[in-house]
Amino acid sequence: MTKKKIKKKKYQLRLPCDSENLDLIREFVGKIAASMGFEEEEVHKIELAVDEASTNVIKHAYKGVNLNNKSLLIEVFTYPDRLEINVTDRGKGFDPGKIKDPDIKHYLKKMKRGGLGLYLIKSLMDQVTYNIKPGVKNQVKMIKYLS
Amino acid sequence: MDKFEVHRRDIEEISVLNIQGFLDAHTAPEFEEALQKLLREKRFKIIVNLEGLEYISSAGLGVFMGVIEDIRNHHGDLKICCANPKVFKVFDLLGFPSLYEFFDSEKEAVAAFANQQNATQ
């Protein structure tokens, strides 16, 4: 593979943890992805993955946490071959080791709601990694390559 | 700007919920309330028409999952119609078509309820 000279650009958005901001988050990442040349279907996948990661933060990260500034940080890095998005909070975190791919049919049969977000993120993005330091910095990093 | 709207129509014993716009964690409670209202009224034959739905996340899918057991325990069903390809893809990724019936048109969904009725008579 020939080595490309990487021009990195960074965009970031810090928002209060409120579900009313989800459309703003989708628009933010969707516009950047579209401007990089991602097809509409791929833009939708990226918007949905970031929505799911942000929803998890909004719903769970700060539950029972006493903190004045309950915020959510979205960082987007553009490269010639890929898009990287970090969703970061300072809440209580979670154990990524406990995340298992659900047997989705069995899961649906039990009619258990919720918890599908992480599975969707993995299905929609090319790479997903977690860096969890409860109370300090919890980060979901997602990567999508331009085809 | 209205990000999400739910409109209800009753066709005899079937209730149709037309949902439009963006169904995410912010708007899901509005959809859930509309469904719960039907259940409180003991209307268990439900069609959710997705014709105007532009976007759905797992929070929206969770609403469908949250009511289906109750509906089927009352010998009813929730059928889904008119999803655009982008929206259907999200249902499909999570395996919903194996548990819910999807139709291209509302007419077909209504007919499926009539056929079920005939089959049980």
Coordinates of C-alpha atoms in Angstrom, one line a residue:
Chain A
M1 CA 0.0 0.0 0.0
T2 CA 1.3 3.4 -0.9
K3 CA 1.7 5.7 2.0
K4 CA -0.6 8.8 1.8
K5 CA 0.4 12.1 3.2
I6 CA -2.3 12.5 5.9
K7 CA -3.9 15.8 6.3
K8 CA -5.7 15.7 9.6
K9 CA -8.6 18.0 10.5
K10 CA -10.3 18.1 13.8
Y11 CA -13.8 19.3 14.6
Q12 CA -15.4 19.2 18.0
L13 CA -18.7 19.8 19.7
R14 CA -19.4 19.9 23.4
L15 CA -23.0 19.7 24.5
P16 CA -25.1 19.3 27.6
C17 CA -26.3 15.8 28.1
D18 CA -29.8 16.2 26.8
S19 CA -31.5 14.0 24.2
E20 CA -32.9 17.1 22.5
N21 CA -29.3 17.6 21.2
L22 CA -29.3 14.3 19.3
D23 CA -30.4 15.9 16.0
L24 CA -27.7 18.5 16.3
I25 CA -25.1 15.7 16.8
R26 CA -26.4 13.8 13.8
E27 CA -26.3 16.9 11.6
F28 CA -22.8 17.7 12.8
V29 CA -21.2 14.4 12.0
G30 CA -23.4 13.8 8.9
K31 CA -22.3 17.1 7.3
I32 CA -18.6 16.3 7.9
A33 CA -19.0 12.8 6.5
A34 CA -20.9 13.9 3.4
S35 CA -18.3 16.6 2.7
M36 CA -15.6 13.9 2.8
G37 CA -17.4 12.0 0.0
F38 CA -19.2 9.3 1.9
E39 CA -22.2 7.9 0.1
E40 CA -25.6 8.8 1.6
E41 CA -26.1 5.2 2.9
E42 CA -22.7 5.5 4.7
V43 CA -23.5 8.9 6.1
H44 CA -26.7 7.5 7.6
K45 CA -24.7 4.6 9.2
I46 CA -22.2 7.1 10.7
E47 CA -25.1 9.4 12.0
L48 CA -26.8 6.4 13.5
A49 CA -23.7 5.0 15.2
V50 CA -22.9 8.4 16.8
D51 CA -26.5 8.8 17.8
E52 CA -26.4 5.4 19.6
A53 CA -23.1 6.2 21.4
S54 CA -24.4 9.6 22.4
T55 CA -27.7 8.2 23.5
N56 CA -25.9 5.7 25.8
V57 CA -24.0 8.6 27.4
I58 CA -27.2 10.7 27.8
K59 CA -29.2 7.8 29.3
H60 CA -26.6 6.1 31.4
A61 CA -23.2 7.8 31.9
Y62 CA -24.2 10.3 34.6
K63 CA -27.0 8.3 36.3
G64 CA -26.5 8.8 40.0
V65 CA -23.3 10.9 39.4
N66 CA -23.1 14.2 41.3
L67 CA -21.4 16.5 38.8
N68 CA -22.2 20.1 37.8
N69 CA -21.0 19.8 34.2
K70 CA -22.7 16.8 32.7
S71 CA -21.5 17.1 29.2
L72 CA -20.8 15.1 26.1
L73 CA -17.9 15.7 23.8
I74 CA -18.0 14.7 20.1
E75 CA -14.7 14.9 18.3
V76 CA -14.4 14.2 14.6
F77 CA -11.1 13.6 12.8
T78 CA -10.9 13.5 9.1
Y79 CA -8.2 11.7 7.2
P80 CA -7.8 11.1 3.4
D81 CA -8.9 7.5 3.9
R82 CA -11.1 7.5 7.0
L83 CA -13.3 9.3 9.5
E84 CA -12.7 8.9 13.2
I85 CA -15.2 9.9 15.8
N86 CA -14.8 9.9 19.6
V87 CA -17.7 10.2 21.9
T88 CA -16.5 11.1 25.4
D89 CA -18.0 11.6 28.8
R90 CA -16.8 11.9 32.4
G91 CA -19.5 9.7 33.9
K92 CA -19.4 6.4 35.6
G93 CA -18.3 4.4 32.6
F94 CA -19.0 0.7 31.8
D95 CA -17.1 -2.5 31.4
P96 CA -16.4 -3.1 27.7
G97 CA -15.4 -6.7 28.6
K98 CA -19.0 -7.4 29.5
I99 CA -20.3 -6.4 26.1
K100 CA -21.2 -9.5 24.2
D101 CA -22.7 -9.7 20.8
P102 CA -26.2 -10.7 21.6
D103 CA -27.9 -13.6 19.9
I104 CA -30.2 -11.1 18.4
K105 CA -33.0 -13.5 17.6
H106 CA -33.0 -14.8 21.1
Y107 CA -32.7 -11.3 22.4
L108 CA -35.7 -10.2 20.4
K109 CA -37.7 -13.2 21.4
K110 CA -37.3 -12.3 25.0
M111 CA -38.7 -8.9 24.0
K112 CA -36.0 -7.2 26.1
R113 CA -35.8 -3.6 25.2
G114 CA -32.8 -1.3 25.2
G115 CA -29.1 -2.4 25.0
L116 CA -29.1 -2.7 21.2
G117 CA -27.1 0.5 20.7
L118 CA -23.6 -1.1 21.2
Y119 CA -24.5 -3.9 18.9
L120 CA -25.7 -1.5 16.2
I121 CA -22.5 0.6 16.5
K122 CA -20.4 -2.5 15.9
S123 CA -22.5 -3.4 12.9
L124 CA -22.4 0.1 11.4
M125 CA -18.8 1.1 11.8
D126 CA -15.5 -0.5 10.6
Q127 CA -13.7 -0.3 14.0
V128 CA -15.0 0.4 17.5
T129 CA -12.7 0.7 20.6
Y130 CA -13.4 1.7 24.2
N131 CA -11.2 3.5 26.6
I132 CA -12.9 3.6 30.0
K133 CA -11.7 5.5 33.0
P134 CA -14.8 6.0 35.2
G135 CA -15.2 9.6 36.5
V136 CA -12.2 10.7 34.4
K137 CA -12.7 10.0 30.7
N138 CA -14.9 7.4 29.0
Q139 CA -14.4 7.2 25.3
V140 CA -16.0 5.3 22.4
K141 CA -13.8 5.6 19.3
M142 CA -15.4 4.7 16.0
I143 CA -13.7 4.5 12.6
K144 CA -15.3 4.4 9.1
Y145 CA -13.1 4.0 6.0
L146 CA -13.9 5.6 2.7
S147 CA -14.3 2.9 0.1
Chain B
M1 CA -39.7 22.7 14.1
D2 CA -41.6 19.5 14.8
K3 CA -39.1 16.7 14.7
F4 CA -41.6 13.9 15.2
E5 CA -45.3 13.5 14.8
V6 CA -47.8 10.7 15.5
H7 CA -51.3 10.7 14.0
R8 CA -53.9 8.1 14.8
R9 CA -56.7 6.8 12.6
D10 CA -59.1 3.9 13.5
I11 CA -60.3 1.6 10.7
E12 CA -63.0 -0.3 12.6
E13 CA -61.1 -2.4 15.1
I14 CA -57.7 -1.6 13.7
S15 CA -55.8 1.4 14.8
V16 CA -53.2 3.0 12.5
L17 CA -50.5 5.1 13.9
N18 CA -48.8 7.2 11.2
I19 CA -45.4 8.3 12.5
Q20 CA -43.4 11.0 10.8
G21 CA -40.0 12.6 11.1
F22 CA -37.2 11.5 13.4
L23 CA -37.7 8.7 16.0
D24 CA -34.8 8.8 18.4
A25 CA -34.2 8.7 22.2
H26 CA -35.7 12.2 22.4
T27 CA -38.9 11.5 20.5
A28 CA -39.5 7.8 21.4
P29 CA -41.5 8.7 24.6
E30 CA -44.2 10.4 22.4
F31 CA -44.5 7.3 20.2
E32 CA -44.6 5.1 23.3
E33 CA -47.4 7.2 24.8
A34 CA -49.5 6.9 21.6
L35 CA -49.1 3.1 21.7
Q36 CA -49.8 2.9 25.5
K37 CA -53.0 4.9 24.9
L38 CA -54.2 2.3 22.5
L39 CA -53.4 -0.5 24.9
R40 CA -55.3 1.4 27.7
E41 CA -58.2 1.5 25.3
K42 CA -57.8 -2.2 24.7
R43 CA -57.1 -1.8 21.0
F44 CA -54.7 -4.5 20.2
K45 CA -54.8 -4.6 16.4
I46 CA -52.3 -2.0 15.5
I47 CA -50.6 -0.9 12.3
V48 CA -47.6 1.5 12.5
N49 CA -47.4 3.3 9.1
L50 CA -43.8 4.5 8.6
E51 CA -44.4 6.4 5.4
G52 CA -43.2 9.7 6.7
L53 CA -40.5 8.3 8.9
E54 CA -37.1 9.6 7.9
Y55 CA -35.0 8.1 10.7
I56 CA -35.1 5.6 13.5
S57 CA -32.5 4.6 16.2
S58 CA -32.5 1.7 18.6
A59 CA -34.5 3.9 21.1
G60 CA -37.3 3.8 18.6
L61 CA -37.0 0.1 18.0
G62 CA -37.1 -0.4 21.8
V63 CA -40.6 1.1 21.8
F64 CA -41.8 -1.6 19.3
M65 CA -40.2 -4.3 21.5
G66 CA -41.7 -2.9 24.7
V67 CA -45.3 -3.4 23.7
I68 CA -45.4 -6.4 21.5
E69 CA -45.7 -9.0 24.3
D70 CA -48.7 -7.3 25.8
I71 CA -50.4 -6.9 22.4
R72 CA -49.9 -10.6 21.5
N73 CA -51.0 -11.7 24.9
H74 CA -54.3 -10.0 24.1
H75 CA -54.5 -11.9 20.8
G76 CA -53.6 -8.8 18.8
D77 CA -50.7 -7.8 16.7
L78 CA -48.6 -4.9 15.7
K79 CA -47.8 -4.8 12.0
I80 CA -45.5 -2.4 10.3
C81 CA -45.9 -0.9 6.8
C82 CA -44.4 1.6 4.3
A83 CA -40.8 1.8 5.7
N84 CA -38.4 3.5 3.4
P85 CA -35.3 1.4 2.6
K86 CA -33.1 3.4 5.0
V87 CA -35.4 2.9 7.9
F88 CA -36.1 -0.8 7.0
K89 CA -32.4 -1.5 7.0
V90 CA -32.2 -0.6 10.7
F91 CA -35.1 -3.0 11.6
D92 CA -33.4 -5.6 9.4
L93 CA -30.0 -5.2 11.1
L94 CA -31.6 -6.2 14.4
G95 CA -33.6 -9.1 13.0
F96 CA -37.0 -7.5 13.4
P97 CA -38.5 -9.0 10.2
S98 CA -38.4 -12.4 11.9
L99 CA -40.7 -11.2 14.7
Y100 CA -42.9 -8.5 13.1
E101 CA -44.7 -8.5 9.8
F102 CA -43.7 -5.8 7.4
F103 CA -45.8 -4.7 4.4
D104 CA -45.2 -2.4 1.5
S105 CA -48.6 -0.8 1.8
E106 CA -51.1 -0.1 4.6
K107 CA -53.8 -1.9 2.5
E108 CA -51.8 -5.1 2.7
A109 CA -51.4 -4.8 6.4
V110 CA -55.1 -4.2 6.9
A111 CA -55.8 -7.3 4.7
A112 CA -53.4 -9.4 6.8
F113 CA -55.5 -8.6 9.9
A114 CA -58.7 -9.6 8.0
N115 CA -57.0 -12.9 6.8
Q116 CA -56.0 -13.7 10.4
Q117 CA -59.5 -13.1 11.5
N118 CA -60.9 -15.4 8.9
A119 CA -58.4 -18.1 9.7
T120 CA -59.4 -18.1 13.4
Q121 CA -63.2 -18.2 12.6

